[in-house]
Amino acid sequence: NKPEPLKVMISGAPASGKGTQCQLITQKYGLVHIAAGDLLRAEISSGSANGNRAKEYMEKGQLVPNEIVVMMVKERLLQSDSQENGWLLDGYPRSLSQATALKEFGFQPDIFILLEVAEDNLVERVVGRRLDPVTGRIYHLKYSPPENEEIAARLTQRFDDTEEKVKLRLQTHHQNVESVLSLYEGITVKVNGNASKEDVFSQIDNALTNHIEQKNSTLGSM
Ligand code: AP5
């Protein structure tokens, strides 16, 4: 019998390292990475009415309304790859109403990871962040510089990655995080995100491995 696939949520302030850790987690665990922010940016690029509307909120660092976000995430979770391989939900839910909607649709995570990072580090991470549009990799001018000139020349910056906008995004995060956490109290793992990305990953890796081992031993004793 194939064991139930792993279902993970990852949360944390803007630029706390969610996307970076998700790239490491998917490499090792083969989960399907579903990032609410990436889904919204794809919608903006498509030029749709929903995309245009979402951008207005994202530029102000506010949550995009549920009628745009909730169905988008639900549909992605229901696709066969997420169902078969397990999922890693990044940046969703961000409010109690989103968490409740997800629960009503029957999506319950095994683990809820919260990345905790000091505020000064967040601002530095945001302004130095760069993205490779070809590979989707996340870089940082100081902490994860591009490997060569060719990559360096094509890096892009996100429209909401300014010091001013990250402060607004951070406010939104502080307003909502506690209520979301209250729903996942028993399965929350708090991770110190101030360390290097490898050290942060090893904390997450330990938590996921422990969870899988525990689950297997319970299954084995049944
Ligand atoms: P979203 O795209 O989710 O942005 P965010 O939450 O602000 O998070 P980021 O993507 O900015 O950061 P991250 O934590 O992934 O960090 P990263 O790994 O890149 O959301 C954007 C907007 O969309 C929201 O403001 C909202 O408007 C809307 N939205 C999204 N979800 C929504 C929802 N559910 N409902 C409604 N609206 C929603 O790392 C950052 C930088 O730091 C990188 O340069 C990286 O290289 C570097 N770095 C990472 N780890 C380390 C480390 N350990 N040490 C040093 N540097 C590091």
Short mmCIF file of C-alpha atoms and ligand atoms in Angstrom, two decimals:
data_model
loop_
_atom_site.label_atom_id
_atom_site.label_comp_id
_atom_site.label_asym_id
_atom_site.label_seq_id
_atom_site.Cartn_x
_atom_site.Cartn_y
_atom_site.Cartn_z
CA ASN A 1 0.00 0.00 0.00
CA LYS A 2 1.29 3.42 -0.98
CA PRO A 3 1.43 5.73 2.07
CA GLU A 4 -0.63 8.94 1.99
CA PRO A 5 1.42 11.69 0.31
CA LEU A 6 2.85 14.42 2.51
CA LYS A 7 0.97 17.71 2.81
CA VAL A 8 2.90 20.73 4.02
CA MET A 9 2.17 24.43 4.52
CA ILE A 10 4.91 27.01 4.84
CA SER A 11 4.36 30.48 6.18
CA GLY A 12 6.40 33.46 7.29
CA ALA A 13 6.86 37.18 6.76
CA PRO A 14 7.67 38.59 3.31
CA ALA A 15 11.16 37.51 2.23
CA SER A 16 11.53 35.17 5.20
CA GLY A 17 12.78 32.52 2.76
CA LYS A 18 9.64 30.54 1.92
CA GLY A 19 10.34 30.30 -1.81
CA THR A 20 14.02 29.45 -1.23
CA GLN A 21 13.16 26.65 1.22
CA CYS A 22 10.41 25.36 -1.09
CA GLN A 23 12.98 24.86 -3.86
CA LEU A 24 15.08 22.75 -1.45
CA ILE A 25 12.08 20.83 -0.05
CA THR A 26 10.68 19.91 -3.48
CA GLN A 27 14.13 18.73 -4.62
CA LYS A 28 14.28 16.24 -1.77
CA TYR A 29 10.64 15.31 -1.16
CA GLY A 30 9.13 15.64 -4.65
CA LEU A 31 6.11 17.58 -3.42
CA VAL A 32 4.18 19.88 -5.76
CA HIS A 33 5.02 23.49 -4.88
CA ILE A 34 1.95 25.71 -4.96
CA ALA A 35 2.74 29.37 -4.24
CA ALA A 36 -0.19 31.77 -4.02
CA GLY A 37 2.03 34.72 -4.99
CA ASP A 38 3.37 32.88 -8.08
CA LEU A 39 -0.17 31.95 -9.17
CA LEU A 40 -1.17 35.61 -8.83
CA ARG A 41 1.88 36.85 -10.75
CA ALA A 42 1.06 34.37 -13.56
CA GLU A 43 -2.48 35.77 -13.63
CA ILE A 44 -1.07 39.30 -13.90
CA SER A 45 1.18 38.25 -16.81
CA SER A 46 -1.80 36.73 -18.61
CA GLY A 47 -3.39 40.19 -18.65
CA SER A 48 -6.74 38.92 -17.30
CA ALA A 49 -9.23 41.11 -15.42
CA ASN A 50 -8.50 39.14 -12.23
CA GLY A 51 -4.78 39.70 -12.75
CA ASN A 52 -5.23 43.46 -13.16
CA ARG A 53 -7.35 43.59 -10.05
CA ALA A 54 -4.90 41.47 -8.04
CA LYS A 55 -2.03 43.78 -8.99
CA GLU A 56 -3.76 46.77 -7.40
CA TYR A 57 -3.75 44.99 -4.03
CA MET A 58 -0.25 43.56 -4.38
CA GLU A 59 1.15 47.02 -5.10
CA LYS A 60 -0.28 48.19 -1.80
CA GLY A 61 1.02 45.13 0.05
CA GLN A 62 -2.53 44.07 0.90
CA LEU A 63 -4.21 40.70 0.62
CA VAL A 64 -5.85 40.05 -2.74
CA PRO A 65 -9.60 39.40 -2.23
CA ASN A 66 -10.64 35.83 -1.51
CA GLU A 67 -12.85 35.54 -4.59
CA ILE A 68 -9.70 35.69 -6.71
CA VAL A 69 -7.29 33.66 -4.55
CA VAL A 70 -9.33 30.88 -2.98
CA MET A 71 -10.54 29.13 -6.14
CA MET A 72 -7.16 29.54 -7.79
CA VAL A 73 -5.41 27.65 -5.01
CA LYS A 74 -8.18 25.06 -4.65
CA GLU A 75 -8.03 24.19 -8.36
CA ARG A 76 -4.26 23.74 -8.22
CA LEU A 77 -4.54 21.50 -5.14
CA LEU A 78 -7.11 19.32 -6.91
CA GLN A 79 -4.88 18.61 -9.93
CA SER A 80 -3.70 15.02 -10.11
CA ASP A 81 0.03 15.74 -9.54
CA SER A 82 -0.73 17.43 -6.19
CA GLN A 83 -3.05 14.61 -5.17
CA GLU A 84 -0.55 11.89 -6.09
CA ASN A 85 2.77 13.40 -4.98
CA GLY A 86 1.63 15.54 -2.07
CA TRP A 87 1.76 19.32 -1.89
CA LEU A 88 3.73 22.17 -0.41
CA LEU A 89 1.53 25.20 -0.02
CA ASP A 90 3.46 28.47 0.14
CA GLY A 91 1.86 31.76 1.21
CA TYR A 92 -1.61 30.31 1.66
CA PRO A 93 -3.69 30.53 3.83
CA ARG A 94 -2.95 34.11 4.91
CA SER A 95 -6.15 34.81 6.81
CA LEU A 96 -8.56 32.92 8.99
CA SER A 97 -11.19 32.94 6.24
CA GLN A 98 -8.75 31.37 3.75
CA ALA A 99 -7.78 28.72 6.31
CA THR A 100 -11.41 27.94 7.04
CA ALA A 101 -12.28 27.71 3.33
CA LEU A 102 -9.45 25.24 2.82
CA LYS A 103 -10.62 23.11 5.72
CA GLU A 104 -14.14 23.07 4.32
CA PHE A 105 -12.77 21.82 0.99
CA GLY A 106 -11.13 18.97 2.92
CA PHE A 107 -7.48 20.05 2.67
CA GLN A 108 -5.68 19.46 5.95
CA PRO A 109 -1.87 19.69 6.20
CA ASP A 110 0.36 17.26 8.13
CA ILE A 111 2.75 20.03 9.14
CA PHE A 112 2.58 23.83 9.26
CA ILE A 113 6.05 25.40 9.08
CA LEU A 114 6.52 28.95 10.33
CA LEU A 115 9.77 30.70 9.36
CA GLU A 116 10.78 33.26 11.96
CA VAL A 117 13.15 36.01 10.78
CA ALA A 118 14.18 39.32 12.39
CA GLU A 119 12.71 42.39 10.71
CA ASP A 120 16.06 43.99 9.78
CA ASN A 121 17.01 40.86 7.87
CA LEU A 122 13.72 40.91 5.96
CA VAL A 123 14.28 44.37 4.51
CA GLU A 124 17.82 43.48 3.45
CA ARG A 125 16.59 40.27 1.83
CA VAL A 126 13.85 42.04 -0.10
CA VAL A 127 15.95 44.80 -1.60
CA GLY A 128 18.72 42.37 -2.64
CA ARG A 129 16.42 39.72 -4.11
CA ARG A 130 16.65 38.96 -7.83
CA LEU A 131 14.87 36.33 -9.93
CA ASP A 132 16.01 34.36 -12.95
CA PRO A 133 13.12 34.40 -15.44
CA VAL A 134 14.61 31.44 -17.32
CA THR A 135 15.04 28.93 -14.47
CA GLY A 136 12.75 30.48 -11.83
CA ARG A 137 15.63 30.44 -9.34
CA ILE A 138 15.70 32.95 -6.50
CA TYR A 139 18.97 34.86 -5.98
CA HIS A 140 20.26 37.49 -3.59
CA LEU A 141 22.98 39.94 -4.63
CA LYS A 142 24.86 39.32 -1.36
CA TYR A 143 23.68 35.97 0.04
CA SER A 144 23.04 33.90 -3.13
CA PRO A 145 24.76 35.71 -6.00
CA PRO A 146 24.30 34.45 -9.58
CA GLU A 147 26.83 31.84 -10.77
CA ASN A 148 27.97 33.71 -13.88
CA GLU A 149 27.71 36.92 -15.93
CA GLU A 150 25.14 35.48 -18.31
CA ILE A 151 22.68 34.80 -15.48
CA ALA A 152 23.52 38.10 -13.76
CA ALA A 153 22.61 40.02 -16.93
CA ARG A 154 19.10 38.58 -17.17
CA LEU A 155 18.02 38.82 -13.50
CA THR A 156 14.81 40.70 -12.76
CA GLN A 157 13.29 42.36 -9.69
CA ARG A 158 9.73 42.06 -8.40
CA PHE A 159 7.51 45.17 -8.59
CA ASP A 160 6.72 44.93 -4.86
CA ASP A 161 10.33 44.51 -3.70
CA THR A 162 11.05 47.98 -2.38
CA GLU A 163 11.75 48.97 1.22
CA GLU A 164 8.52 51.00 1.31
CA LYS A 165 6.36 48.16 -0.02
CA VAL A 166 7.88 45.47 2.15
CA LYS A 167 6.86 47.48 5.22
CA LEU A 168 3.24 47.44 4.04
CA ARG A 169 3.45 43.69 3.29
CA LEU A 170 4.90 43.14 6.75
CA GLN A 171 2.01 45.03 8.38
CA THR A 172 -0.48 42.81 6.55
CA HIS A 173 1.45 39.75 7.71
CA HIS A 174 1.39 40.85 11.37
CA GLN A 175 -2.35 41.54 11.21
CA ASN A 176 -3.13 38.00 10.08
CA VAL A 177 -0.50 35.53 11.23
CA GLU A 178 -1.84 34.80 14.72
CA SER A 179 -5.33 33.94 13.55
CA VAL A 180 -3.98 31.53 10.93
CA LEU A 181 -1.64 29.93 13.48
CA SER A 182 -4.54 29.36 15.85
CA LEU A 183 -6.01 26.88 13.39
CA TYR A 184 -2.84 24.78 13.09
CA GLU A 185 -1.60 24.93 16.67
CA GLY A 186 -0.99 21.22 17.17
CA ILE A 187 0.99 20.75 13.94
CA THR A 188 3.04 23.97 13.84
CA VAL A 189 6.83 23.77 13.66
CA LYS A 190 8.60 27.08 14.29
CA VAL A 191 11.89 27.37 12.44
CA ASN A 192 14.65 29.91 13.07
CA GLY A 193 15.00 31.50 9.64
CA ASN A 194 17.85 33.86 10.51
CA ALA A 195 20.50 31.25 9.72
CA SER A 196 22.00 30.35 6.33
CA LYS A 197 19.61 28.74 3.86
CA GLU A 198 21.32 25.36 4.33
CA ASP A 199 20.90 25.54 8.13
CA VAL A 200 17.29 26.59 7.80
CA PHE A 201 16.69 23.67 5.45
CA SER A 202 18.25 21.20 7.85
CA GLN A 203 15.76 22.25 10.57
CA ILE A 204 12.87 21.75 8.13
CA ASP A 205 14.33 18.49 6.82
CA ASN A 206 14.54 17.12 10.39
CA ALA A 207 10.93 18.05 11.10
CA LEU A 208 9.69 16.41 7.89
CA THR A 209 11.80 13.28 8.37
CA ASN A 210 10.59 12.90 11.97
CA HIS A 211 7.02 13.29 10.83
CA ILE A 212 7.38 10.63 8.11
CA GLU A 213 9.10 8.21 10.51
CA GLN A 214 6.41 8.68 13.12
CA LYS A 215 3.69 8.12 10.56
CA ASN A 216 5.38 4.96 9.26
CA SER A 217 5.82 3.54 12.76
CA THR A 218 2.15 4.16 13.54
CA LEU A 219 1.17 2.46 10.27
CA GLY A 220 3.55 -0.44 11.01
CA SER A 221 2.03 -1.06 14.44
CA MET A 222 -1.52 -1.20 13.08
P1 AP5 B 1 4.26 36.43 -2.10
O1 AP5 B 1 4.78 36.31 -3.47
O2 AP5 B 1 3.86 35.20 -1.40
O3 AP5 B 1 5.31 37.26 -1.27
P2 AP5 B 1 5.74 37.26 0.29
O4 AP5 B 1 4.92 36.50 1.23
O5 AP5 B 1 5.92 38.69 0.57
O6 AP5 B 1 7.01 36.42 0.28
P3 AP5 B 1 8.18 36.53 -0.70
O7 AP5 B 1 7.91 35.76 -1.94
O8 AP5 B 1 8.51 38.00 -0.89
O9 AP5 B 1 9.39 35.96 0.10
P4 AP5 B 1 9.84 34.48 0.48
O10 AP5 B 1 9.48 34.22 1.89
O11 AP5 B 1 9.41 33.48 -0.55
O12 AP5 B 1 11.41 34.68 0.42
P5 AP5 B 1 12.53 34.21 -0.64
O13 AP5 B 1 12.78 32.77 -0.51
O14 AP5 B 1 12.22 34.74 -2.01
O15 AP5 B 1 3.01 37.43 -2.08
C1 AP5 B 1 3.07 38.65 -2.78
C2 AP5 B 1 1.73 39.37 -2.67
O16 AP5 B 1 0.70 38.57 -3.28
C3 AP5 B 1 1.21 39.65 -1.25
O17 AP5 B 1 1.74 40.85 -0.74
C4 AP5 B 1 -0.31 39.72 -1.49
O18 AP5 B 1 -0.67 40.96 -2.02
C5 AP5 B 1 -0.52 38.66 -2.55
N1 AP5 B 1 -0.85 37.35 -1.97
C6 AP5 B 1 -0.03 36.25 -1.89
N2 AP5 B 1 -0.66 35.23 -1.27
C7 AP5 B 1 -1.90 35.67 -0.96
C8 AP5 B 1 -3.02 35.08 -0.31
N3 AP5 B 1 -2.96 33.84 0.19
N4 AP5 B 1 -4.13 35.84 -0.16
C9 AP5 B 1 -4.21 37.10 -0.62
N5 AP5 B 1 -3.17 37.72 -1.25
C10 AP5 B 1 -2.03 37.02 -1.42
O19 AP5 B 1 13.80 34.97 -0.05
C11 AP5 B 1 13.90 36.37 -0.08
C12 AP5 B 1 15.36 36.78 -0.39
O20 AP5 B 1 16.19 36.39 0.69
C13 AP5 B 1 15.95 36.11 -1.63
O21 AP5 B 1 16.79 37.02 -2.28
C14 AP5 B 1 16.76 34.94 -1.07
O22 AP5 B 1 17.86 34.60 -1.90
C15 AP5 B 1 17.21 35.48 0.27
N6 AP5 B 1 17.29 34.43 1.30
C16 AP5 B 1 16.42 33.40 1.50
N7 AP5 B 1 16.80 32.65 2.56
C17 AP5 B 1 17.94 33.24 3.04
C18 AP5 B 1 18.82 32.93 4.13
N8 AP5 B 1 18.59 31.89 4.95
N9 AP5 B 1 19.88 33.74 4.34
C19 AP5 B 1 20.11 34.83 3.52
N10 AP5 B 1 19.33 35.15 2.47
C20 AP5 B 1 18.25 34.37 2.23
#
